[in-house]
CSV table of C-alpha atoms in Angstrom, one decimal:
chain,number,residue,atom,x,y,z
N,1,MET,CA,-71.0,2.8,11.2
N,2,ASN,CA,-68.1,3.9,13.3
N,3,TYR,CA,-65.8,5.6,11.5
N,4,LYS,CA,-63.2,5.5,14.4
N,5,LEU,CA,-63.6,2.0,14.3
N,6,CYS,CA,-62.8,1.4,10.8
N,7,ALA,CA,-59.9,4.2,10.9
N,8,SER,CA,-58.0,2.1,13.8
N,9,VAL,CA,-58.1,-0.8,11.6
N,10,ALA,CA,-57.3,0.4,8.7
N,11,SER,CA,-54.1,1.7,11.1
N,12,VAL,CA,-53.5,-1.1,12.3
N,13,LEU,CA,-53.9,-3.0,9.0
N,14,LEU,CA,-51.0,-0.8,7.9
N,15,LEU,CA,-48.6,-1.1,10.6
N,16,SER,CA,-48.5,-4.5,10.2
N,17,ALA,CA,-47.6,-4.5,6.7
N,18,CYS,CA,-45.3,-1.9,7.1
N,19,SER,CA,-43.6,-4.0,9.9
N,20,GLN,CA,-43.8,-7.3,8.1
N,21,THR,CA,-41.7,-5.5,5.1
N,22,SER,CA,-39.3,-4.1,7.5
N,23,PHE,CA,-38.9,-7.7,8.5
N,24,SER,CA,-37.2,-9.2,5.0
N,25,THR,CA,-33.4,-9.9,5.5
N,26,ILE,CA,-31.0,-7.7,3.5
N,27,GLU,CA,-28.2,-9.9,2.3
N,28,TYR,CA,-24.8,-7.8,1.4
N,29,TYR,CA,-22.3,-9.0,-1.0
N,30,GLN,CA,-19.2,-8.8,-1.8
N,31,PHE,CA,-16.3,-10.2,-4.1
N,32,SER,CA,-13.7,-12.2,-1.9
N,33,GLN,CA,-10.2,-12.0,-4.4
N,34,PRO,CA,-7.5,-13.3,-1.3
N,35,ILE,CA,-5.0,-10.4,-0.6
N,36,THR,CA,-1.7,-11.3,-0.9
N,37,ALA,CA,1.2,-9.6,1.2
N,38,MET,CA,2.8,-7.8,-1.8
N,39,GLN,CA,5.7,-4.7,-1.5
N,40,ARG,CA,7.1,-3.3,-5.0
N,41,LEU,CA,9.8,-0.6,-5.6
N,42,ALA,CA,9.3,2.6,-8.0
N,43,GLU,CA,13.1,2.2,-8.9
N,44,ASN,CA,12.7,-1.4,-9.5
N,45,THR,CA,9.8,-1.0,-12.1
N,46,GLN,CA,9.5,0.0,-15.9
N,47,ALA,CA,6.8,1.7,-15.8
N,48,GLN,CA,3.4,3.3,-14.1
N,49,LEU,CA,0.1,2.2,-14.6
N,50,ARG,CA,-2.6,4.6,-13.2
N,51,ILE,CA,-6.5,2.6,-13.0
N,52,ASN,CA,-9.4,4.7,-13.2
N,53,THR,CA,-12.6,3.9,-11.3
N,54,VAL,CA,-14.4,2.0,-13.4
N,55,GLN,CA,-17.8,3.4,-15.2
N,56,LEU,CA,-21.0,1.4,-15.4
N,57,ARG,CA,-24.0,2.7,-17.3
N,58,GLY,CA,-27.1,3.4,-15.5
N,59,ALA,CA,-28.8,1.3,-12.9
N,60,LEU,CA,-25.8,-0.8,-12.7
N,61,ASN,CA,-23.9,1.1,-10.5
N,62,ASN,CA,-26.6,0.8,-7.7
N,63,ARG,CA,-25.9,-1.4,-4.5
N,64,GLY,CA,-29.1,-3.6,-5.7
N,65,ILE,CA,-27.5,-7.0,-8.1
N,66,ALA,CA,-28.8,-6.0,-11.3
N,67,MET,CA,-30.6,-8.5,-13.8
N,68,VAL,CA,-31.6,-8.4,-17.0
N,69,LEU,CA,-35.3,-9.5,-17.9
N,70,ASP,CA,-35.6,-8.8,-21.2
N,71,ASN,CA,-33.5,-7.0,-23.8
N,72,ASN,CA,-35.2,-3.6,-22.8
N,73,ARG,CA,-35.8,-4.2,-19.0
N,74,VAL,CA,-33.0,-4.1,-15.4
N,75,ASN,CA,-34.1,-4.7,-11.9
N,76,ALA,CA,-32.1,-4.5,-9.2
N,77,ALA,CA,-32.9,-6.4,-6.2
N,78,ASN,CA,-34.2,-4.8,-3.0
N,79,TYR,CA,-32.6,-7.5,-0.5
N,80,HIS,CA,-29.4,-8.8,-2.3
N,81,LEU,CA,-27.0,-5.7,-2.3
N,82,TRP,CA,-23.7,-5.0,-2.8
N,83,SER,CA,-21.6,-4.2,0.0
N,84,GLU,CA,-20.3,-1.0,-1.5
N,85,SER,CA,-20.7,0.9,-4.7
N,86,PRO,CA,-20.1,-1.6,-7.8
N,87,ASP,CA,-17.6,0.6,-9.4
N,88,LEU,CA,-15.6,0.9,-5.9
N,89,MET,CA,-15.5,-2.8,-5.6
N,90,LEU,CA,-14.4,-3.5,-9.2
N,91,THR,CA,-11.8,-0.5,-9.4
N,92,ALA,CA,-10.2,-2.3,-6.6
N,93,SER,CA,-10.9,-5.4,-8.0
N,94,ALA,CA,-9.0,-5.0,-11.0
N,95,HIS,CA,-6.1,-2.9,-9.6
N,96,GLN,CA,-5.8,-6.1,-6.5
N,97,GLN,CA,-5.3,-8.0,-10.1
N,98,LEU,CA,-3.0,-6.0,-12.3
N,99,TYR,CA,-0.8,-5.4,-9.7
N,100,THR,CA,0.1,-8.9,-9.1
N,101,GLU,CA,0.0,-9.7,-12.8
N,102,LEU,CA,2.2,-6.9,-13.8
N,103,ASP,CA,5.2,-7.2,-11.8
N,104,ASN,CA,7.7,-4.8,-13.9
N,105,TRP,CA,4.5,-2.2,-13.6
N,106,MET,CA,4.1,0.5,-10.7
N,107,VAL,CA,0.1,0.0,-10.6
N,108,ILE,CA,-1.6,2.7,-8.6
N,109,LYS,CA,-5.7,3.7,-8.0
N,110,GLY,CA,-6.8,7.5,-9.4
N,111,LEU,CA,-4.6,9.8,-11.1
N,112,PRO,CA,-2.7,11.5,-7.9
N,113,VAL,CA,-0.9,14.7,-8.8
N,114,ILE,CA,2.7,14.0,-8.6
N,115,THR,CA,5.1,16.5,-8.6
N,116,ASP,CA,8.4,14.1,-9.9
N,117,LEU,CA,9.1,14.5,-13.3
N,118,ASP,CA,10.1,11.4,-13.5
N,119,GLN,CA,6.7,9.8,-13.0
N,120,GLN,CA,5.2,12.4,-14.9
N,121,SER,CA,4.8,9.6,-17.7
N,122,PHE,CA,2.5,7.0,-17.4
N,123,TYR,CA,0.0,4.5,-18.7
N,124,GLU,CA,-3.5,4.8,-17.9
N,125,LEU,CA,-6.6,2.2,-17.5
N,126,GLU,CA,-10.2,3.3,-18.3
N,127,TYR,CA,-12.6,1.1,-18.1
N,128,GLU,CA,-16.5,1.1,-19.2
N,129,LEU,CA,-18.8,-1.5,-18.2
N,130,HIS,CA,-22.3,-2.1,-20.1
N,131,HIS,CA,-23.4,-4.9,-18.8
N,132,PHE,CA,-22.9,-6.4,-14.9
N,133,ASN,CA,-25.8,-8.6,-14.3
N,134,GLY,CA,-27.1,-12.0,-14.3
N,135,ASP,CA,-30.0,-13.0,-16.9
N,136,GLU,CA,-32.8,-15.0,-17.5
N,137,GLN,CA,-30.8,-17.9,-19.1
N,138,GLY,CA,-28.6,-18.4,-16.3
N,139,ASN,CA,-25.5,-16.7,-17.1
N,140,ALA,CA,-23.7,-13.7,-15.8
N,141,ASN,CA,-22.5,-11.0,-18.2
N,142,ILE,CA,-19.7,-8.5,-18.5
N,143,ALA,CA,-19.5,-6.6,-21.7
N,144,GLY,CA,-18.2,-3.5,-22.2
N,145,LEU,CA,-14.6,-1.6,-22.8
N,146,TRP,CA,-11.3,-0.3,-21.8
N,147,ARG,CA,-8.4,2.3,-23.2
N,148,LEU,CA,-5.3,2.6,-22.4
N,149,TYR,CA,-3.3,6.0,-22.6
N,150,TYR,CA,-0.1,7.2,-22.2
N,151,THR,CA,0.7,10.9,-21.0
N,152,ASN,CA,4.2,12.0,-20.6
N,153,PRO,CA,5.5,16.0,-20.0
N,154,GLU,CA,6.2,16.5,-24.2
N,155,SER,CA,3.7,15.0,-26.0
N,156,GLY,CA,0.4,14.8,-23.6
N,157,ARG,CA,-1.6,12.6,-23.3
N,158,LYS,CA,-2.5,10.5,-26.3
N,159,LEU,CA,-5.0,6.8,-26.6
N,160,LYS,CA,-2.8,4.0,-27.4
N,161,ALA,CA,-5.5,1.3,-27.5
N,162,VAL,CA,-9.2,0.4,-27.1
N,163,ASN,CA,-10.4,-3.0,-26.8
N,164,TYR,CA,-14.0,-4.4,-26.3
N,165,PHE,CA,-15.5,-7.6,-24.6
N,166,ASN,CA,-18.5,-9.8,-23.6
N,167,GLU,CA,-18.0,-12.4,-21.1
N,168,LEU,CA,-21.0,-14.3,-20.6
N,169,THR,CA,-20.5,-17.1,-18.5
N,170,PRO,CA,-22.6,-19.7,-17.2
N,171,LEU,CA,-23.4,-19.8,-13.3
N,172,GLN,CA,-21.8,-21.5,-10.9
N,173,ASP,CA,-25.0,-21.7,-8.7
N,174,SER,CA,-28.5,-20.5,-9.5
N,175,ASP,CA,-28.7,-18.3,-6.4
N,176,TYR,CA,-27.5,-14.5,-5.9
N,177,GLU,CA,-24.7,-16.0,-4.0
N,178,GLY,CA,-23.7,-18.1,-7.6
N,179,LEU,CA,-24.2,-15.2,-9.3
N,180,VAL,CA,-21.7,-12.9,-7.4
N,181,ALA,CA,-18.9,-15.4,-7.3
N,182,THR,CA,-19.2,-16.0,-11.3
N,183,LEU,CA,-19.2,-12.2,-11.9
N,184,GLU,CA,-16.1,-12.3,-9.3
N,185,SER,CA,-13.9,-15.0,-11.8
N,186,THR,CA,-15.5,-13.1,-14.7
N,187,TRP,CA,-13.9,-9.8,-13.8
N,188,LEU,CA,-11.0,-11.7,-13.1
N,189,LYS,CA,-10.8,-13.0,-16.7
N,190,VAL,CA,-11.5,-10.0,-18.0
N,191,ASN,CA,-8.3,-8.5,-16.5
N,192,LYS,CA,-6.2,-11.0,-17.1
N,193,GLN,CA,-6.9,-10.6,-20.7
N,194,VAL,CA,-5.8,-6.7,-20.0
N,195,ALA,CA,-2.8,-7.5,-18.3
N,196,ASN,CA,-1.6,-10.1,-21.0
N,197,GLU,CA,-2.5,-7.1,-23.3
N,198,VAL,CA,-0.9,-4.4,-21.2
N,199,SER,CA,2.3,-6.8,-20.5
N,200,LYS,CA,3.1,-6.8,-24.5
N,201,LEU,CA,4.1,-3.6,-24.5
N,202,ALA,CA,6.9,-2.2,-25.7
N,203,LEU,CA,8.4,0.2,-22.8
């Protein structure tokens, strides 16, 4: 047996397999939430709301779009990826919608250091997502909780509210584009509910 010939054939077969894998098309997805031009001055608002980066459990914060296969397994797609980290995408989407919905609030992302005493009293919103995925029954699922805190120089940081939610929405179309569109509409629904609750606060 010619061992050199066998090694050459094996090398060709291996390279062929690798090249076929490398030609697989990767698709990137993001929310298509439109941006509306808006302007708001702090002196024309009643309160400040700071939105922390959304927290996602485990594999849900991978670039690969998540599918729940059964009660114990989550699969992250190899060729259907979010265009950015899901936590950043969800945070930007929540910020944009809450800014639009809460027109008498100054809604900002994160916790910048502010030395102005008037702006050291603020509300703070935290999201923790336990589900952000599709499932084998043809649904998009977003579930978790949001917490609202209030901070001022006199009393410090206090927890004001905790709300759990579980939104299960049938897919608009049974493909990844349909899953992304349905996850987006479900996230907008969640934030509409958050805005409704926050707007009830006596400022």
